[in-house]
Amino acid sequence: MKKATKSSITMFESNPYIFDVRKYTAGEKEKLLRYMKSFEPYAAAGKITDCVTGERLDEEDVGYTDGEFMWTSQDIYHVNLYNASVSDEFFKIATK
């Protein structure tokens, strides 16, 4: 299974606030987020943590997959708020 995001977005990294970002058009970001949210979660992993501010949110961090890629609600959060970068391959699938 491939990771959807280019960088690991987790507080378990030595510098969790450093992750790849990407410039999305409003339409690209909308399609990408719609795709990422369209699947049923398959696993839970605690609460979402904002890797930039360190704030722990009251939202479950759950895992998703489309059968080829995997991502989490924490990834979705960081794509939405900070334009975290997804891989080019995932981007093409999610925004077609």
mmCIF file with all atom_site columns, C-alpha atoms in Angstrom, residues 21-76:
data_model
loop_
_atom_site.group_PDB
_atom_site.id
_atom_site.type_symbol
_atom_site.label_atom_id
_atom_site.label_alt_id
_atom_site.label_comp_id
_atom_site.label_asym_id
_atom_site.label_entity_id
_atom_site.label_seq_id
_atom_site.pdbx_PDB_ins_code
_atom_site.Cartn_x
_atom_site.Cartn_y
_atom_site.Cartn_z
_atom_site.occupancy
_atom_site.B_iso_or_equiv
_atom_site.pdbx_formal_charge
_atom_site.auth_seq_id
_atom_site.auth_comp_id
_atom_site.auth_asym_id
_atom_site.auth_atom_id
_atom_site.pdbx_PDB_model_num
ATOM 1  C CA . VAL A 1 21 ? 3.419   21.481 0.756  1.00 0.00 ? 21 VAL A CA 1
ATOM 2  C CA . ARG A 1 22 ? 1.884   22.054 -2.643 1.00 0.00 ? 22 ARG A CA 1
ATOM 3  C CA . LYS A 1 23 ? 0.048   24.900 -4.347 1.00 0.00 ? 23 LYS A CA 1
ATOM 4  C CA . TYR A 1 24 ? -3.458  23.719 -5.149 1.00 0.00 ? 24 TYR A CA 1
ATOM 5  C CA . THR A 1 25 ? -6.044  25.660 -7.087 1.00 0.00 ? 25 THR A CA 1
ATOM 6  C CA . ALA A 1 26 ? -9.354  25.967 -5.252 1.00 0.00 ? 26 ALA A CA 1
ATOM 7  C CA . GLY A 1 27 ? -10.890 23.415 -7.636 1.00 0.00 ? 27 GLY A CA 1
ATOM 8  C CA . GLU A 1 28 ? -8.028  20.929 -7.224 1.00 0.00 ? 28 GLU A CA 1
ATOM 9  C CA . LYS A 1 29 ? -8.159  21.157 -3.454 1.00 0.00 ? 29 LYS A CA 1
ATOM 10 C CA . GLU A 1 30 ? -11.933 20.722 -3.416 1.00 0.00 ? 30 GLU A CA 1
ATOM 11 C CA . LYS A 1 31 ? -11.728 17.584 -5.617 1.00 0.00 ? 31 LYS A CA 1
ATOM 12 C CA . LEU A 1 32 ? -8.823  16.197 -3.608 1.00 0.00 ? 32 LEU A CA 1
ATOM 13 C CA . LEU A 1 33 ? -10.534 16.657 -0.251 1.00 0.00 ? 33 LEU A CA 1
ATOM 14 C CA . ARG A 1 34 ? -13.829 15.289 -1.587 1.00 0.00 ? 34 ARG A CA 1
ATOM 15 C CA . TYR A 1 35 ? -12.006 12.169 -2.806 1.00 0.00 ? 35 TYR A CA 1
ATOM 16 C CA . MET A 1 36 ? -10.099 11.699 0.447  1.00 0.00 ? 36 MET A CA 1
ATOM 17 C CA . LYS A 1 37 ? -13.293 12.004 2.511  1.00 0.00 ? 37 LYS A CA 1
ATOM 18 C CA . SER A 1 38 ? -15.369 9.725  0.261  1.00 0.00 ? 38 SER A CA 1
ATOM 19 C CA . PHE A 1 39 ? -14.149 6.425  1.734  1.00 0.00 ? 39 PHE A CA 1
ATOM 20 C CA . GLU A 1 40 ? -15.205 4.634  4.890  1.00 0.00 ? 40 GLU A CA 1
ATOM 21 C CA . PRO A 1 41 ? -12.554 4.557  7.642  1.00 0.00 ? 41 PRO A CA 1
ATOM 22 C CA . TYR A 1 42 ? -10.924 1.196  8.296  1.00 0.00 ? 42 TYR A CA 1
ATOM 23 C CA . ALA A 1 43 ? -8.851  1.942  11.432 1.00 0.00 ? 43 ALA A CA 1
ATOM 24 C CA . ALA A 1 44 ? -8.650  4.386  14.327 1.00 0.00 ? 44 ALA A CA 1
ATOM 25 C CA . ALA A 1 45 ? -5.394  5.774  15.717 1.00 0.00 ? 45 ALA A CA 1
ATOM 26 C CA . GLY A 1 46 ? -6.233  8.200  18.508 1.00 0.00 ? 46 GLY A CA 1
ATOM 27 C CA . LYS A 1 47 ? -6.844  11.926 18.086 1.00 0.00 ? 47 LYS A CA 1
ATOM 28 C CA . ILE A 1 48 ? -5.684  14.329 15.361 1.00 0.00 ? 48 ILE A CA 1
ATOM 29 C CA . THR A 1 49 ? -2.734  16.517 16.313 1.00 0.00 ? 49 THR A CA 1
ATOM 30 C CA . ASP A 1 50 ? -1.969  19.717 14.438 1.00 0.00 ? 50 ASP A CA 1
ATOM 31 C CA . CYS A 1 51 ? 1.701   19.176 13.601 1.00 0.00 ? 51 CYS A CA 1
ATOM 32 C CA . VAL A 1 52 ? 2.299   22.908 13.164 1.00 0.00 ? 52 VAL A CA 1
ATOM 33 C CA . THR A 1 53 ? 0.826   24.192 16.418 1.00 0.00 ? 53 THR A CA 1
ATOM 34 C CA . GLY A 1 54 ? 1.055   20.980 18.470 1.00 0.00 ? 54 GLY A CA 1
ATOM 35 C CA . GLU A 1 55 ? -2.629  21.320 19.407 1.00 0.00 ? 55 GLU A CA 1
ATOM 36 C CA . ARG A 1 56 ? -4.412  18.026 20.033 1.00 0.00 ? 56 ARG A CA 1
ATOM 37 C CA . LEU A 1 57 ? -7.891  18.160 18.534 1.00 0.00 ? 57 LEU A CA 1
ATOM 38 C CA . ASP A 1 58 ? -10.992 16.398 19.727 1.00 0.00 ? 58 ASP A CA 1
ATOM 39 C CA . GLU A 1 59 ? -11.379 14.572 16.395 1.00 0.00 ? 59 GLU A CA 1
ATOM 40 C CA . GLU A 1 60 ? -10.559 10.914 15.800 1.00 0.00 ? 60 GLU A CA 1
ATOM 41 C CA . ASP A 1 61 ? -7.586  10.181 13.560 1.00 0.00 ? 61 ASP A CA 1
ATOM 42 C CA . VAL A 1 62 ? -8.863  7.396  11.330 1.00 0.00 ? 62 VAL A CA 1
ATOM 43 C CA . GLY A 1 63 ? -7.295  5.600  8.386  1.00 0.00 ? 63 GLY A CA 1
ATOM 44 C CA . TYR A 1 64 ? -8.637  5.425  4.838  1.00 0.00 ? 64 TYR A CA 1
ATOM 45 C CA . THR A 1 65 ? -7.699  3.497  1.720  1.00 0.00 ? 65 THR A CA 1
ATOM 46 C CA . ASP A 1 66 ? -8.834  3.329  -1.879 1.00 0.00 ? 66 ASP A CA 1
ATOM 47 C CA . GLY A 1 67 ? -7.183  -0.075 -2.296 1.00 0.00 ? 67 GLY A CA 1
ATOM 48 C CA . GLU A 1 68 ? -3.941  1.381  -3.652 1.00 0.00 ? 68 GLU A CA 1
ATOM 49 C CA . PHE A 1 69 ? -3.189  4.345  -1.374 1.00 0.00 ? 69 PHE A CA 1
ATOM 50 C CA . MET A 1 70 ? -3.674  4.946  2.325  1.00 0.00 ? 70 MET A CA 1
ATOM 51 C CA . TRP A 1 71 ? -4.078  8.178  4.295  1.00 0.00 ? 71 TRP A CA 1
ATOM 52 C CA . THR A 1 72 ? -5.516  9.414  7.572  1.00 0.00 ? 72 THR A CA 1
ATOM 53 C CA . SER A 1 73 ? -7.900  12.086 8.747  1.00 0.00 ? 73 SER A CA 1
ATOM 54 C CA . GLN A 1 74 ? -4.774  13.813 10.104 1.00 0.00 ? 74 GLN A CA 1
ATOM 55 C CA . ASP A 1 75 ? -3.465  13.944 6.516  1.00 0.00 ? 75 ASP A CA 1
ATOM 56 C CA . ILE A 1 76 ? -6.806  15.381 5.351  1.00 0.00 ? 76 ILE A CA 1
#
